[in-house]
XYZ file of C-alpha atoms in Angstrom:
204
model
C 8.941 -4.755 19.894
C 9.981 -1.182 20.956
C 10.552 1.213 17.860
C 14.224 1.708 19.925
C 14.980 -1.773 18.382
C 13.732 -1.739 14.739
C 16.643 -3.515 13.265
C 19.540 -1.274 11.839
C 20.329 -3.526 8.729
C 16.725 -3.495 7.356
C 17.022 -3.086 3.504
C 15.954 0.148 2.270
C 13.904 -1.019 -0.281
C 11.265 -3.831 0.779
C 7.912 -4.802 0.405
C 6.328 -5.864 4.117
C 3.136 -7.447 4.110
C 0.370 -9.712 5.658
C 0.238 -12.751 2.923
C -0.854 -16.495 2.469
C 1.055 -18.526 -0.014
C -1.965 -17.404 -2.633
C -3.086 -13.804 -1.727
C -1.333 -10.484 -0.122
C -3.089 -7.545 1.771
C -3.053 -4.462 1.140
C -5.289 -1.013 2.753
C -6.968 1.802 1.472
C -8.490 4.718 3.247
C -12.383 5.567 1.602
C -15.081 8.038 2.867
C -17.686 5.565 4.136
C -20.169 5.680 1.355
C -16.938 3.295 -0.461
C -15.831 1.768 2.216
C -18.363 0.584 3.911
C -20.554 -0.800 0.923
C -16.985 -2.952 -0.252
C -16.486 -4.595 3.096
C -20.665 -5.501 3.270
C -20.153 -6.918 -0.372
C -16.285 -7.813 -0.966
C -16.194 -5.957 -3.732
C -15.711 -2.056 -4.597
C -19.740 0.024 -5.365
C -20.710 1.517 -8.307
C -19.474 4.696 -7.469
C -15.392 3.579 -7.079
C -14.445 4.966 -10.200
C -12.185 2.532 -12.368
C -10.570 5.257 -14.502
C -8.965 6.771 -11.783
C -5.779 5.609 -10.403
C -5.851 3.995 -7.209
C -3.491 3.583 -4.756
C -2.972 0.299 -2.596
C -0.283 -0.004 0.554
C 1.073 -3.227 1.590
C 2.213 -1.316 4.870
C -0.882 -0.983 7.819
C 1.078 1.866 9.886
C 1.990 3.644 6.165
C -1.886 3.536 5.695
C -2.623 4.997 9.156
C -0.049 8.055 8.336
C -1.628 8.682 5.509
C -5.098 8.693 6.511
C -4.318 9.863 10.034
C -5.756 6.556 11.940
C -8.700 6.899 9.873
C -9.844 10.736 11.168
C -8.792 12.710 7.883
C -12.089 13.532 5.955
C -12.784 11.213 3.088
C -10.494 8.864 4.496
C -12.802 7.575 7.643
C -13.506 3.853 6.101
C -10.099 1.707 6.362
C -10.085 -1.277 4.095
C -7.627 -4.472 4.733
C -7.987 -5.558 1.206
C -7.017 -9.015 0.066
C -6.097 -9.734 -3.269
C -4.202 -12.537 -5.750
C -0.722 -12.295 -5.109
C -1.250 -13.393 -9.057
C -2.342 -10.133 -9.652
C 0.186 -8.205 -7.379
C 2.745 -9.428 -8.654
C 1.126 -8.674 -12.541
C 1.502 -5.416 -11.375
C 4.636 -4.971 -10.517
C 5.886 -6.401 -13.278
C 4.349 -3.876 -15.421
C 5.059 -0.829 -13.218
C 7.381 1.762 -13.631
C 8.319 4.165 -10.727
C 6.779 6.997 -10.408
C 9.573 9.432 -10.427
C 12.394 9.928 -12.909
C 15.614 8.501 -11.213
C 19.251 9.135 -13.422
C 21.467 6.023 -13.489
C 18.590 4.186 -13.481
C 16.477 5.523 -16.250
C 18.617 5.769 -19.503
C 16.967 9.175 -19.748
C 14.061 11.713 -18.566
C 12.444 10.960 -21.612
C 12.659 7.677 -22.382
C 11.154 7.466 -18.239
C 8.127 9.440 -19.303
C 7.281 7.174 -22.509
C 7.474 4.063 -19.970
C 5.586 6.019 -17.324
C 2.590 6.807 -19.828
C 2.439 3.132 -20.862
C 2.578 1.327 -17.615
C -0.974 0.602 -16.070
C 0.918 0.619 -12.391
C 3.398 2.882 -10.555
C 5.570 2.289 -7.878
C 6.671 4.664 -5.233
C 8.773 4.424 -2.164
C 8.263 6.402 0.804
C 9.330 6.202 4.431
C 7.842 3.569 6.569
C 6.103 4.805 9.931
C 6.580 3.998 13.588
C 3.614 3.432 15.847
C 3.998 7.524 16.365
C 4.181 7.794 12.693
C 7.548 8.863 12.617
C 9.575 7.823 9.694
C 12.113 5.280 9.772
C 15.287 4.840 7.982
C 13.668 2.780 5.149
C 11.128 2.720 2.854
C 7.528 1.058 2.286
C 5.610 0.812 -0.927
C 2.897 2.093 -2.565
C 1.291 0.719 -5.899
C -0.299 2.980 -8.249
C -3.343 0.977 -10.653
C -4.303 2.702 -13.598
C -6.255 1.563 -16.738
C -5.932 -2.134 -17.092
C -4.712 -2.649 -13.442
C -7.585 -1.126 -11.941
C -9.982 -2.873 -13.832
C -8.144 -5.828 -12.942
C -7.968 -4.692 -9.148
C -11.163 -4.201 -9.001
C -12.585 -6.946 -10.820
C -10.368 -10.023 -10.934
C -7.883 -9.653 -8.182
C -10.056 -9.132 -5.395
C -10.651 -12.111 -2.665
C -12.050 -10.354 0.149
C -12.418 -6.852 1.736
C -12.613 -5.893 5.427
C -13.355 -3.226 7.638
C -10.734 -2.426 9.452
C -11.438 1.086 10.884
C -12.416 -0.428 14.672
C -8.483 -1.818 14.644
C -7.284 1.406 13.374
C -8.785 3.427 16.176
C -8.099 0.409 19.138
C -4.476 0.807 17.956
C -4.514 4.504 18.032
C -6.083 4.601 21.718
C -3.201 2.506 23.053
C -0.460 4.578 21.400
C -1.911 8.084 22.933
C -1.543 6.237 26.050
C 1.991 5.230 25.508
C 1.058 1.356 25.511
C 3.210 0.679 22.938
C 3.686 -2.837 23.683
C -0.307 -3.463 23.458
C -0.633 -1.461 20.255
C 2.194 -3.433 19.115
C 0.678 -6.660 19.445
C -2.188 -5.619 17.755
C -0.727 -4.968 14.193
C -1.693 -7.356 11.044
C 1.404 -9.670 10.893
C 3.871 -8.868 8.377
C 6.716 -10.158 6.400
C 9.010 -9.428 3.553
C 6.893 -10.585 0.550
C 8.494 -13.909 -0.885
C 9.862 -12.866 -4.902
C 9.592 -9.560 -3.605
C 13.406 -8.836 -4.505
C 13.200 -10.397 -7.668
C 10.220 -8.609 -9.004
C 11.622 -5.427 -7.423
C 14.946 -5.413 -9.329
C 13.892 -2.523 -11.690
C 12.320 -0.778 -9.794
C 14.818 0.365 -7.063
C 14.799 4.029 -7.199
């Protein structure tokens, strides 16, 4: 599909993803010394820090914007990671967006107390084109903090891949304009099934 015909009546707010009727995948971007280790041993090394908050991306071209097809330093390893839609969905039931939104939020405060007590965070920021030009709607990120990282890293987790060799074969055909080849290439995706409903508070 040419970006020309990305459909005009996409929702703005949606969660796109590669998932089985038991797990969902989303990517991460780690220097090799993480990423390489996790995809040899499915799970995360000593050294991937579970009191830091972590960031996972149900959207492949979102993760190659953000890590720049897997060239930006400390972000050369691409991970496909696969994990309980169980545990997804966990955490988006206990997130709270990551930015103070009036109308939705009764007030800035009463946004921070939920913000400091939620172990996840959702944020919504432009989906990317093969280019990585931003469309006219949004894909999500989910923040893990405290509990959800532990959990991420230590319950939800049902497989890890390399995916860096994709990243780049998908990057060589789009400098040479074969869109339609890089195209075919991309992880299936769909909209996530409950995604609405878990969603509902969390439309900023």
């Amino acid at each position: 599909m040419e970006e020309a015909d990305v459909l005009v009546d996409e929702p703005k707010y949606r969660i796109r993803a590669t998932h089985t009727a038991d797990t969902i995948t989303v990517y991460q971007a780690y220097r090799p010394e993480i990423g390489l280790p996790a995809a040899r041993d499915g799970r995360f090394p000593e050294a991937w820090k579970r009191d830091r908050m972590t960031w996972i991306k149900p959207s492949f071209l979102w993760m190659m914007y953000r890590c720049g097809w897997g060239t930006k330093e400390g972000q050369e390893s691409v991970l496909a990671v696969e994990i309980t839609r169980e545990g997804f969905d966990w955490a988006l039931r206990n997130a709270c967006l990551s930015s103070y939104q009036p109308g939705l939020h009764t007030d800035r405060t009463s946004w921070q107390r939920q913000l400091k007590r939620s172990p996840a965070r959702v944020q919504w920021d432009p989906e990317r084109d093969l280019r990585l030009q931003p469309l006219p709607y949004r894909s999500l990120q989910l923040g893990l903090a405290g509990e959800a990282a532990h959990r991420y890293a230590d319950e939800w987790i049902t497989a890890i891949t390399d995916v860096t060799p994709l990243a780049r074969q998908i990057h060589g055909l789009v400098r040479e304009g074969q869109l339609a080849a890089a195209e075919c290439l991309l992880p299936a995706a769909s909209p996530y099934p409950a995604g609405d409903e878990l969603l509902s508070a969390l439309l900023g």
